[in-house]
CSV table of C-alpha atoms and ligand atoms in Angstrom, one decimal:
chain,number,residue,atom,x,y,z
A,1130,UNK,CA,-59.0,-8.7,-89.1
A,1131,UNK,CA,-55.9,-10.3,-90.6
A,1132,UNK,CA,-56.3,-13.9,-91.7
A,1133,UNK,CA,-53.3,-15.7,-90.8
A,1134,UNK,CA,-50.9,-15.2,-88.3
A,1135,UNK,CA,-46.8,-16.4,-87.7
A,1136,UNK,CA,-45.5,-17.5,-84.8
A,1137,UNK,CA,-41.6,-18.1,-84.0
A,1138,UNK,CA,-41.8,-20.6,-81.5
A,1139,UNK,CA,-39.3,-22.0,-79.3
A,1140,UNK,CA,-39.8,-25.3,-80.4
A,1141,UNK,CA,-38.7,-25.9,-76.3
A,1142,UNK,CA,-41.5,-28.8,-74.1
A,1143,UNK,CA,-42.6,-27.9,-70.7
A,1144,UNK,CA,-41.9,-30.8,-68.6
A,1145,UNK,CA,-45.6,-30.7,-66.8
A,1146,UNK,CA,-48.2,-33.0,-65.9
A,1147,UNK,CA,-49.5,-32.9,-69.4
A,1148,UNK,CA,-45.7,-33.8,-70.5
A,1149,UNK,CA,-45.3,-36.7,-68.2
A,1150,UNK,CA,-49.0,-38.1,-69.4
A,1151,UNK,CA,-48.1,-38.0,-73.0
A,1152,UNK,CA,-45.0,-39.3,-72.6
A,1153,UNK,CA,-46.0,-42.3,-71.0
A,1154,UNK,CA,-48.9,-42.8,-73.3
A,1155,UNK,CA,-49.1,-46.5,-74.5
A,1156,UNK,CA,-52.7,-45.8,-77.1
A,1157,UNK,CA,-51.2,-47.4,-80.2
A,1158,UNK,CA,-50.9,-50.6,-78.1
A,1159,UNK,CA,-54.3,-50.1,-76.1
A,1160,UNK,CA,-56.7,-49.3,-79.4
A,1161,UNK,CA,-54.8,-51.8,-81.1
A,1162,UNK,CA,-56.0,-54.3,-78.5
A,1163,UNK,CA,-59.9,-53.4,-79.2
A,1164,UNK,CA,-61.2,-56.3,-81.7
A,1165,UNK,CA,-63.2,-53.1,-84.0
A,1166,UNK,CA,-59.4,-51.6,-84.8
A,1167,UNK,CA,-58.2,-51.0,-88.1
A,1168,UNK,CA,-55.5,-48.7,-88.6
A,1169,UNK,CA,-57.0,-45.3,-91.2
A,1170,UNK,CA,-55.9,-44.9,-94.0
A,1171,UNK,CA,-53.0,-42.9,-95.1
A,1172,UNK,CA,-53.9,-42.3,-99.3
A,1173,UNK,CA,-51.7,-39.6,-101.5
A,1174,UNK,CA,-53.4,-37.6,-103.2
A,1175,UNK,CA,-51.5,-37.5,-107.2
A,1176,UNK,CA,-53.7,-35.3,-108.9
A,1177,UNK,CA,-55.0,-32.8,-106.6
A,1178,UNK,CA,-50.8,-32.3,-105.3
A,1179,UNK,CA,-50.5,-31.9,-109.3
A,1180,UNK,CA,-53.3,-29.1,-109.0
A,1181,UNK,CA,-52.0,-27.2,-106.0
A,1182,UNK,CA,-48.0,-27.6,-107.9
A,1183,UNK,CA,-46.8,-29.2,-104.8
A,1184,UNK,CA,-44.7,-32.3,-104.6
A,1185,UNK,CA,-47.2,-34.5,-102.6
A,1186,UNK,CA,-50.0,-34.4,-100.9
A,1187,UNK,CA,-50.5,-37.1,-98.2
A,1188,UNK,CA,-54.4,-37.3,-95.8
A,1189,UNK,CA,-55.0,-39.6,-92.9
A,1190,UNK,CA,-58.8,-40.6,-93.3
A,1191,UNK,CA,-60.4,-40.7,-90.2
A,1192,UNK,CA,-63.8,-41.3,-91.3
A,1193,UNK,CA,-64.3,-44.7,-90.5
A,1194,UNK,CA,-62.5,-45.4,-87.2
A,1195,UNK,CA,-64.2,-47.6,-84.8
A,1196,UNK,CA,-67.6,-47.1,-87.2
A,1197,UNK,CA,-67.8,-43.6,-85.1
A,1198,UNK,CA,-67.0,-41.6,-88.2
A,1199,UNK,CA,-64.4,-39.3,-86.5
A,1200,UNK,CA,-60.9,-39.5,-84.9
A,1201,UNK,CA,-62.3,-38.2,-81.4
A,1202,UNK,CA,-62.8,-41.6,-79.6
A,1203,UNK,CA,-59.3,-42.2,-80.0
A,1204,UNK,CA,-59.2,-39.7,-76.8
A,1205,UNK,CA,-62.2,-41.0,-75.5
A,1206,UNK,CA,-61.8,-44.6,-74.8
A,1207,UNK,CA,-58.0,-43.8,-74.3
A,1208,UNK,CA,-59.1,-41.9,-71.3
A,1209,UNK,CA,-62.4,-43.7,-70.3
A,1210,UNK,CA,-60.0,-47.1,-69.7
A,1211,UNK,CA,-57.1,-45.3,-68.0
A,1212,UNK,CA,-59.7,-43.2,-65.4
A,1213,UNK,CA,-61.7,-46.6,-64.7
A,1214,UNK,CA,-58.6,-48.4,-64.3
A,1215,UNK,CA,-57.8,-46.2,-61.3
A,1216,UNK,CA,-61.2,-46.0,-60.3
A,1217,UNK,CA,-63.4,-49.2,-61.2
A,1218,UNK,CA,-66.5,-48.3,-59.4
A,1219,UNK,CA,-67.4,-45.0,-61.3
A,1220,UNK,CA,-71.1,-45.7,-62.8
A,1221,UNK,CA,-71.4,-42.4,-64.9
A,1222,UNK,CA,-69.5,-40.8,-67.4
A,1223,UNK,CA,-70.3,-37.2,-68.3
A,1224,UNK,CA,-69.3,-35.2,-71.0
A,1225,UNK,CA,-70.0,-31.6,-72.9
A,1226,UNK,CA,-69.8,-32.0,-77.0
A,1227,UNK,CA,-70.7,-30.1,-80.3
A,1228,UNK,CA,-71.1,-33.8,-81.3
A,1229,UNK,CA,-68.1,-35.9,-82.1
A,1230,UNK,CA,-66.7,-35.8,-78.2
A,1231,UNK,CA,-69.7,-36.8,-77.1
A,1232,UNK,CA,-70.2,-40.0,-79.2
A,1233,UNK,CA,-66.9,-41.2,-78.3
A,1234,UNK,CA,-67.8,-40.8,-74.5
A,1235,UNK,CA,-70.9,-42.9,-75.0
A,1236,UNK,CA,-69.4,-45.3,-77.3
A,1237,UNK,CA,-66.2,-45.9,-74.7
A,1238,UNK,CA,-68.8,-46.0,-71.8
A,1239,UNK,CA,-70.9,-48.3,-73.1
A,1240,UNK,CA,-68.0,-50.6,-73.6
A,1241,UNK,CA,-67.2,-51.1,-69.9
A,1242,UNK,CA,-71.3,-51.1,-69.1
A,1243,UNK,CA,-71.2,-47.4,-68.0
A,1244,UNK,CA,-74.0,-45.0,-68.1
A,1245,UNK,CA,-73.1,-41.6,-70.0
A,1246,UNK,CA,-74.2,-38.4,-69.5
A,1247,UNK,CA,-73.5,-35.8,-72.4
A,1248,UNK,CA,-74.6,-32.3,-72.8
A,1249,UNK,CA,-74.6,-30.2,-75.8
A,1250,UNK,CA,-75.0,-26.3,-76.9
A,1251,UNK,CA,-78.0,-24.7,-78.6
A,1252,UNK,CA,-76.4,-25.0,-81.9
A,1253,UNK,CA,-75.6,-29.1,-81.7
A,1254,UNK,CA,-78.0,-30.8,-84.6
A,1255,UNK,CA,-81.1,-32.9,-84.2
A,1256,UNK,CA,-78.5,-35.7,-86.1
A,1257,UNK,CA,-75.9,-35.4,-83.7
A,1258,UNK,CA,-77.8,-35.9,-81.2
A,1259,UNK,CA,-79.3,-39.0,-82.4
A,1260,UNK,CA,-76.0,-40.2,-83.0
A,1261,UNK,CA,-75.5,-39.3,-79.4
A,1262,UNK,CA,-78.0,-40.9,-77.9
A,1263,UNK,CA,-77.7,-44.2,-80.2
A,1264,UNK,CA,-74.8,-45.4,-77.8
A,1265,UNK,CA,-77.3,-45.4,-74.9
A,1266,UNK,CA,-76.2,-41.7,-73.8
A,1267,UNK,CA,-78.6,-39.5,-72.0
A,1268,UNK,CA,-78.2,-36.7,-73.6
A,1269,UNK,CA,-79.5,-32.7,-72.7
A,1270,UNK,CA,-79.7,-29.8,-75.4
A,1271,UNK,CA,-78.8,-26.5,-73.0
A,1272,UNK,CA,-79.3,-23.0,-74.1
A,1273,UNK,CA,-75.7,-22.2,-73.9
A,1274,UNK,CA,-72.9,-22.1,-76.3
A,1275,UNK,CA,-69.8,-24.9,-76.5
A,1276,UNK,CA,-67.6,-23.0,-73.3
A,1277,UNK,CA,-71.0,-22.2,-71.3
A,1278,UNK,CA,-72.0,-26.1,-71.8
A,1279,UNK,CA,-68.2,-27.3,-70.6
A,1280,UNK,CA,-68.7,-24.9,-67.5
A,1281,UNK,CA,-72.1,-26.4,-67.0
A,1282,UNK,CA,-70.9,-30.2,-67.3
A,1283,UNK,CA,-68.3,-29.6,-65.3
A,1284,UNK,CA,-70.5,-28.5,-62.5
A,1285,UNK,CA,-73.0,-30.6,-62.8
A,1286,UNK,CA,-70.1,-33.9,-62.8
A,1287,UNK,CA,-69.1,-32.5,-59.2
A,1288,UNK,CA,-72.5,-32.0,-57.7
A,1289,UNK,CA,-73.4,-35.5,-59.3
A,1290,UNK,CA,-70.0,-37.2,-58.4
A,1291,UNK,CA,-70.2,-38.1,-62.2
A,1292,UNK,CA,-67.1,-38.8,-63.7
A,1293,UNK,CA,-65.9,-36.0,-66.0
A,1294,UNK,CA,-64.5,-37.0,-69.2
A,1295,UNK,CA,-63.5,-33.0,-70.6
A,1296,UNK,CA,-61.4,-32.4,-74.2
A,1297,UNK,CA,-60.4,-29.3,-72.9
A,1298,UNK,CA,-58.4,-28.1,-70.0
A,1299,UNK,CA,-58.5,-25.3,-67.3
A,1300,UNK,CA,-57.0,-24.9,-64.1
A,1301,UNK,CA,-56.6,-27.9,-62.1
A,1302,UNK,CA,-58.7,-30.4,-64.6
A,1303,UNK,CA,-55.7,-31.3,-66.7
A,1304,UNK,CA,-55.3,-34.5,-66.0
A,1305,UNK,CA,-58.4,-36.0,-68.6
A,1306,UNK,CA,-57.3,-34.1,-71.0
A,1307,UNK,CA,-53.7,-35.0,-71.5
A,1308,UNK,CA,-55.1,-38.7,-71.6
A,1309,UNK,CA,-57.2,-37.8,-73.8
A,1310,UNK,CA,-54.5,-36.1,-75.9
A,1311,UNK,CA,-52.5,-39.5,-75.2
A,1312,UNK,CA,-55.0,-41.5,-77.1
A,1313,UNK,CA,-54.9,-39.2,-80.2
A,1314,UNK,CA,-51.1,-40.4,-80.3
A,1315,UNK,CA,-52.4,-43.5,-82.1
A,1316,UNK,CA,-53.0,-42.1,-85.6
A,1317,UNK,CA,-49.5,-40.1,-85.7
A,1318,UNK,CA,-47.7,-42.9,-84.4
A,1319,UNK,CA,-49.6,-45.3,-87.3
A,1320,UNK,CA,-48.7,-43.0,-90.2
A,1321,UNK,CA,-44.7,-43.3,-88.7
A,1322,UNK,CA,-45.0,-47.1,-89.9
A,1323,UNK,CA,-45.2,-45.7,-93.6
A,1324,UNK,CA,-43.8,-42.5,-94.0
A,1325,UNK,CA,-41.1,-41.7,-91.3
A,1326,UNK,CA,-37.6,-42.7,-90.8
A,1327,UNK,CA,-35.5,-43.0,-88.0
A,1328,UNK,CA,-35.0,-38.6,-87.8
A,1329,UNK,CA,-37.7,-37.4,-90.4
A,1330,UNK,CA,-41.4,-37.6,-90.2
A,1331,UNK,CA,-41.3,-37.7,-94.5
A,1332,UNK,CA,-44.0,-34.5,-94.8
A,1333,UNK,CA,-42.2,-30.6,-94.3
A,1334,UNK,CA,-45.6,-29.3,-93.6
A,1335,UNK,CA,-48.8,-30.3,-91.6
A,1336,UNK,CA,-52.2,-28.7,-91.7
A,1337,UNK,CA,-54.3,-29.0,-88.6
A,1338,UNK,CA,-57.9,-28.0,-88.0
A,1339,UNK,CA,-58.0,-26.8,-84.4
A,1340,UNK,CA,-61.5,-26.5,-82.2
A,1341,UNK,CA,-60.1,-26.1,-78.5
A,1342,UNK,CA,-56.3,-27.2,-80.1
A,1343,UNK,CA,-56.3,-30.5,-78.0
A,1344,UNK,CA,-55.6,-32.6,-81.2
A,1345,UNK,CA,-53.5,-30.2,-82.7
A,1346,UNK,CA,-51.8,-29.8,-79.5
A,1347,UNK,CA,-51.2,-33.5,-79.0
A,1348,UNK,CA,-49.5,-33.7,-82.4
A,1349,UNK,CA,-47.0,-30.7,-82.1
A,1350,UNK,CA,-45.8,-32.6,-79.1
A,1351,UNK,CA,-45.3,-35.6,-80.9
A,1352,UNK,CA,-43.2,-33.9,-83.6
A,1353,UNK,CA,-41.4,-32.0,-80.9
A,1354,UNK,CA,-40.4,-35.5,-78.9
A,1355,UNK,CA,-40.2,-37.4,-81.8
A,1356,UNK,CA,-38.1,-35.7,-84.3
A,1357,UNK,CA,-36.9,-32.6,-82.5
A,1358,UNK,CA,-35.5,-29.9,-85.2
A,1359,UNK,CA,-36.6,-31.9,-88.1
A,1360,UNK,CA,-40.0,-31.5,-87.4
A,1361,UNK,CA,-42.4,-30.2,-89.9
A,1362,UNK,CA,-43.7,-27.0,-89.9
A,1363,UNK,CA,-47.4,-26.9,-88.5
A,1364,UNK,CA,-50.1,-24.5,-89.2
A,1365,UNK,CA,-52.9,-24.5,-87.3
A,1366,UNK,CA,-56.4,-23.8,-89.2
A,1367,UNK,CA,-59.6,-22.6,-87.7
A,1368,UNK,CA,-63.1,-21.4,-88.8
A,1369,UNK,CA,-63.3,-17.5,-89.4
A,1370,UNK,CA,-66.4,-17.0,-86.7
A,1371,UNK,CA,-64.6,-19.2,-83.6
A,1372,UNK,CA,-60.8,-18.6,-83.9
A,1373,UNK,CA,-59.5,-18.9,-79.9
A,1374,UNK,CA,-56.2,-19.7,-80.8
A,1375,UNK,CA,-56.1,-17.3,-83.6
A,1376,UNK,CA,-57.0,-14.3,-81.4
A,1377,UNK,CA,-55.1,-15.6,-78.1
A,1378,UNK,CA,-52.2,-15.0,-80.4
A,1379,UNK,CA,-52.9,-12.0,-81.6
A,1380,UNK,CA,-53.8,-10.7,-77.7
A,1381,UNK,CA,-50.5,-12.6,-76.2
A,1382,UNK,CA,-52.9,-14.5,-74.2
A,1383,UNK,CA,-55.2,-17.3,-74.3
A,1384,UNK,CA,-59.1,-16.0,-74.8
A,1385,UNK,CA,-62.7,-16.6,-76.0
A,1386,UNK,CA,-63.1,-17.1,-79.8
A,1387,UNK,CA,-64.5,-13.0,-80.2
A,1388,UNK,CA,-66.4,-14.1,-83.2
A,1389,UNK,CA,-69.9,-14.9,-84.3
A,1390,UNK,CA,-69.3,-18.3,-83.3
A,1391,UNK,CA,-71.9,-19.2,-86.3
A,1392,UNK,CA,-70.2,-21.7,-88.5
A,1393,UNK,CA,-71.2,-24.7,-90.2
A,1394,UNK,CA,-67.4,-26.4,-88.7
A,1395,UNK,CA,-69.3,-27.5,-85.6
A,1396,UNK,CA,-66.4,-29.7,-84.1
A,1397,UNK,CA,-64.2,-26.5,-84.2
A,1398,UNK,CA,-66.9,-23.8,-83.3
A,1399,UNK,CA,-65.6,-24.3,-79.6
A,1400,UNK,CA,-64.9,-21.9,-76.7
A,1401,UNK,CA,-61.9,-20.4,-75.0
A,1402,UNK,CA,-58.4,-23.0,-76.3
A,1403,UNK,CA,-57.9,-26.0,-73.6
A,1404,UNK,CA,-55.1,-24.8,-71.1
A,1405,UNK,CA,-52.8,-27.2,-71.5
A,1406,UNK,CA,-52.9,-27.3,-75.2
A,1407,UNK,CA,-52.1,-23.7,-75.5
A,1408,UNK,CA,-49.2,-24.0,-74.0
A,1409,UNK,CA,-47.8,-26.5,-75.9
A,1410,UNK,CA,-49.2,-24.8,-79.4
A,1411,UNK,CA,-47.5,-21.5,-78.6
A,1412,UNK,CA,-44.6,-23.2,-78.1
A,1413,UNK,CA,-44.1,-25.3,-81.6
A,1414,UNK,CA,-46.8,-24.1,-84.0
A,1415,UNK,CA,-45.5,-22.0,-86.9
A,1416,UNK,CA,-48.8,-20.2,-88.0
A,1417,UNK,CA,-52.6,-20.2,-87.7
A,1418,UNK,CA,-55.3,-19.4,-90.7
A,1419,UNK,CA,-58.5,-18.6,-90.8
A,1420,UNK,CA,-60.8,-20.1,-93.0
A,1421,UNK,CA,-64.7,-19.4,-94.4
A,1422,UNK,CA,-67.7,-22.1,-94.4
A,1423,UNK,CA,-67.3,-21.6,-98.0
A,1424,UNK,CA,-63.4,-22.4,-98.3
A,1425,UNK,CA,-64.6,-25.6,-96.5
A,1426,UNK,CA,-67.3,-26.5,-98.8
A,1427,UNK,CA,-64.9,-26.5,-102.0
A,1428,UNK,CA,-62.6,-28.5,-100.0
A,1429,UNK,CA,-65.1,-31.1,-99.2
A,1430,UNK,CA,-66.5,-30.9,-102.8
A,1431,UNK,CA,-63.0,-31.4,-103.7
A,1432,UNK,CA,-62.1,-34.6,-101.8
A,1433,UNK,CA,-65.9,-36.0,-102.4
A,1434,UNK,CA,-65.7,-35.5,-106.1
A,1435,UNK,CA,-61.6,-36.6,-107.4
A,1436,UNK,CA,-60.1,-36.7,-110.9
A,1437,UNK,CA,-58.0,-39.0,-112.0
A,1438,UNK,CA,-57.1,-42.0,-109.4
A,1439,UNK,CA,-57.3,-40.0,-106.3
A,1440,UNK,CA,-59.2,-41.4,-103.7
A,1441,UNK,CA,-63.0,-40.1,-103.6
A,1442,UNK,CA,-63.2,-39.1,-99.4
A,1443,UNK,CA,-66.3,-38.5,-97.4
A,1444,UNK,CA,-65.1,-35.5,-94.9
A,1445,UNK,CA,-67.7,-33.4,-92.9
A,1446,UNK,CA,-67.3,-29.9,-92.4
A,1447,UNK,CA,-64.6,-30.2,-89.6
A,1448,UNK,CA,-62.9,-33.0,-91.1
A,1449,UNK,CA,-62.1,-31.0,-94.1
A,1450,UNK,CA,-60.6,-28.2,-92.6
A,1451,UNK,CA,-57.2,-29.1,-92.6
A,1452,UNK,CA,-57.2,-29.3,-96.7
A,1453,UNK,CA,-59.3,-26.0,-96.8
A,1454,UNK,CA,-56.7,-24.2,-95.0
A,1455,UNK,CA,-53.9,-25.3,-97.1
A,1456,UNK,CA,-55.6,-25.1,-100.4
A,1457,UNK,CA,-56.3,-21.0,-99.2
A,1458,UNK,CA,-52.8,-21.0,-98.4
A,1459,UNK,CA,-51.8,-21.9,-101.7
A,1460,UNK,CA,-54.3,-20.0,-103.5
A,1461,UNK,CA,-54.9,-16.4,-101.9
A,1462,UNK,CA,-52.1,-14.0,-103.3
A,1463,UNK,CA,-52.3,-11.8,-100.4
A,1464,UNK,CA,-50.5,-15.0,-98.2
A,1465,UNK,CA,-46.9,-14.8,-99.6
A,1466,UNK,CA,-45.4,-13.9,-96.3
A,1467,UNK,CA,-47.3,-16.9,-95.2
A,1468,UNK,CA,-45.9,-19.1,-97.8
A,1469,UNK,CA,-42.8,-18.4,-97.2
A,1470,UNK,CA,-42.6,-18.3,-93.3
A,1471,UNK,CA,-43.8,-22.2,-93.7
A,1472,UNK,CA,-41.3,-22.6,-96.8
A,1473,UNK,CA,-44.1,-23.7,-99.0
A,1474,UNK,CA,-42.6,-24.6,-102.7
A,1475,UNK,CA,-43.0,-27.1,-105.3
A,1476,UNK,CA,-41.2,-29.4,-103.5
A,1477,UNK,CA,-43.7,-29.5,-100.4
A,1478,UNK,CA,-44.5,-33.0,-99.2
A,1479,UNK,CA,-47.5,-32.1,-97.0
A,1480,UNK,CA,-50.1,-34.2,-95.1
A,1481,UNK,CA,-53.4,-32.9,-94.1
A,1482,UNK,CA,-56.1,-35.1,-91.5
A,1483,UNK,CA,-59.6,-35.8,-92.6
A,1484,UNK,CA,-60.6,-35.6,-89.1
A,1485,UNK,CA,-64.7,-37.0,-89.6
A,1486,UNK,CA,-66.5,-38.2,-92.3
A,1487,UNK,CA,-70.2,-37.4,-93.0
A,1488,UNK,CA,-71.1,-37.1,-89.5
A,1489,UNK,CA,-74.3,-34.9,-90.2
A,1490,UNK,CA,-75.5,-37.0,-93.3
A,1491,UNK,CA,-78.3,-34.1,-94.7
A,1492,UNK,CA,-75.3,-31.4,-94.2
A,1493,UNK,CA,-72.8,-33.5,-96.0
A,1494,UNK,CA,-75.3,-34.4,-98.6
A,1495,UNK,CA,-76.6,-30.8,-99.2
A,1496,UNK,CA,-72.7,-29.4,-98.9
A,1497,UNK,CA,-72.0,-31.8,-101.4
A,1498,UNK,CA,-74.4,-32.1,-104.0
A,1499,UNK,CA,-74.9,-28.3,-104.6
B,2693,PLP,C1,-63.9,-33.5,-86.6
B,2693,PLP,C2,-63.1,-32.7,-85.7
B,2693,PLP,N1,-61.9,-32.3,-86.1
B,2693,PLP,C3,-61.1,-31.5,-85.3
B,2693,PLP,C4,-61.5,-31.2,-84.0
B,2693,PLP,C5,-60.6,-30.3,-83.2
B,2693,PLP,O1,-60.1,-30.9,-82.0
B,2693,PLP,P1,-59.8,-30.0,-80.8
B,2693,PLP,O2,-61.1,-29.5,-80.3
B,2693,PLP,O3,-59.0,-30.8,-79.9
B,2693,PLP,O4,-59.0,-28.8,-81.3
B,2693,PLP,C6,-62.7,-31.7,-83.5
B,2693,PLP,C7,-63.1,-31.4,-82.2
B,2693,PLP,O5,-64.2,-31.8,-81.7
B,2693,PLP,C8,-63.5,-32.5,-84.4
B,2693,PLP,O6,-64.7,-32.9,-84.0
């Protein structure tokens, strides 16, 4: 199997329910009413752009928003408030998660003095879990994989009358998800206060790790809105083993990651891409790569252990994606066509997320250490 894969898209926004959500999104102004906010930040990386011979090298650092180690409850609580503002009387959130979702759904429920329900697939860690359950979630290991468990929550949501609070679409539960997607707006909009000016977003390429391509999704409308045909070009970047959006590319539809679906990227090991996202993605993403659990590792180890006065950043196995892909981009000789379908040169200003910090701590610490 190829690893990487260009797309021509038509850069062109489907004025849908997802469309109208997003556009009327108001996140920057609702997570920056919450009294835990801080905005992440946005560090440049000197030394390690020197490394790679590219101009600059900017990462948003997730891993310490709202204490929850991850971007993900940006979507959550986003969501959790707008749904209970509609409906005040829901008692019962429920959720499916490989770890991160799940959090944010208990964390946003618990805010609002909501029970949570949260479900997770055979592969979801003992640590996780506890993490989980430490926001007061009752939480259930199934012996199912990430899509089986969303099928399975979903069910169990509408038997219960349980509020469903899904990062991933499908037909007629799209709603959620594009405020969910709404909510992610927050850390775009917050790096616009210090890079961006009024027509150019300052970066000319973005790296994004993509599970179900929600996030990912979320941003390439963004750039399309915001800044039109000066938008940066966008690779996508996914784990070898679960590649949906990879291989619904390469089959000209969207389908189940085909792979092993063993991979140590646990936020990205996900199921069949969300419906909504992949019509935005194959609409303004240039390319998707694949990546190894080992190209990860040396990009954690990289960010973990910096020369000079870069920044030393805790990123977990997902969170770290978005630098592994681009680091593999620049490095593998057998991606030129790559390189140069994304314009990649010495002067490339790029920006990469660190999407969660050391969410499973004995991982991290083995990952790193070794
Ligand atoms: C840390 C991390 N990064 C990236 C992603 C990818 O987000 P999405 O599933 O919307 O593509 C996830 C998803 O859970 C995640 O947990």
């Amino acid at each position: 199997m190829n690893d990487f894969y260009l797309n021509y898209p038509t850069d062109i926004l489907i004025k849908n329910q997802t469309h109208h959500i997003l556009s009327n999104s108001n996140s920057l102004e609702f997570h920056s009413s919450l009294d835990c906010y801080n905005e992440s930040p946005l560090f440049s990386l000197d030394f390690l752009s020197k490394e790679l011979n590219i101009s600059k090298l900017y990462i948003k650092d997730e891993s310490k928003r709202f204490g929850l180690n991850a971007f993900k409850v940006l979507g959550a609580s986003y969501a959790v408030c707008k749904i209970l503002k509609k409906n005040p009387k829901i008692s019962i959130f429920c959720a499916a998660t490989d770890g991160n979702h799940g959090k944010a759904v208990a964390w946003s429920a618990k805010k609002y003095n909501k029970e949570s329900v949260i479900y997770v697939p055979k592969e979801t860690t003992k640590l996780r879990i506890k993490a989980i359950e430490f926001y007061g979630a009752d939480v259930h290991q199934l012996d199912l994989n990430y899509e089986e468990t969303c099928a399975y929550a979903s069910k169990k949501s509408i038997e219960m009358n349980w509020q469903l609070i899904q990062d991933t679409s499908w037909e007629n539960y799209e709603e959620v998800p594009a405020l969910i997607m709404s909510g992610y707006l927050t850390h775009f909009l917050e790096i616009e206060k210090t890079l961006c000016d009024d027509d150019s977003s300052g970066f000319d390429i973005v790296f994004l790790q993509s599970g179900v391509g929600s996030w990912a999704a979320s941003y390439i409308w963004y750039c399309l809105n915001r800044f039109g045909k000066n938008r940066p070009k966008i690779v996508l970047v996914e784990p070898f083993e679960s590649c949906g959006v990879f291989q619904s590319f390469t089959e000209d539809k969207r389908i189940s990651p085909l792979g092993s679906l063993d991979t140590i990227m646990a936020g990205l090991n996900c199921g069949i891409p969300s419906k909504s996202a992949w019509e935005i993605i194959k609409n303004g993403c240039d390319a998707v790569i694949t990546i190894s659990d080992e190209d990860v590792k040396l990009s954690m180890r990289t960010l973990y252990s910096p020369k000079e006065n870069d920044p030393k950043i805790i990123s977990g196995e997902s969170g770290a994606a978005g630098l592994a892909g681009l680091i593999k981009t620049i490095n593998s000789k057998s991606l030129q066509d790559l390189r140069a379908h994304i314009n990649l040169s010495e002067s490339s200003k790029i920006l990469v997320f660190n999407t969660e910090g050391d969410t499973d701590k004995n991982s991290f610490q083995g990952i790193v250490k070794s």
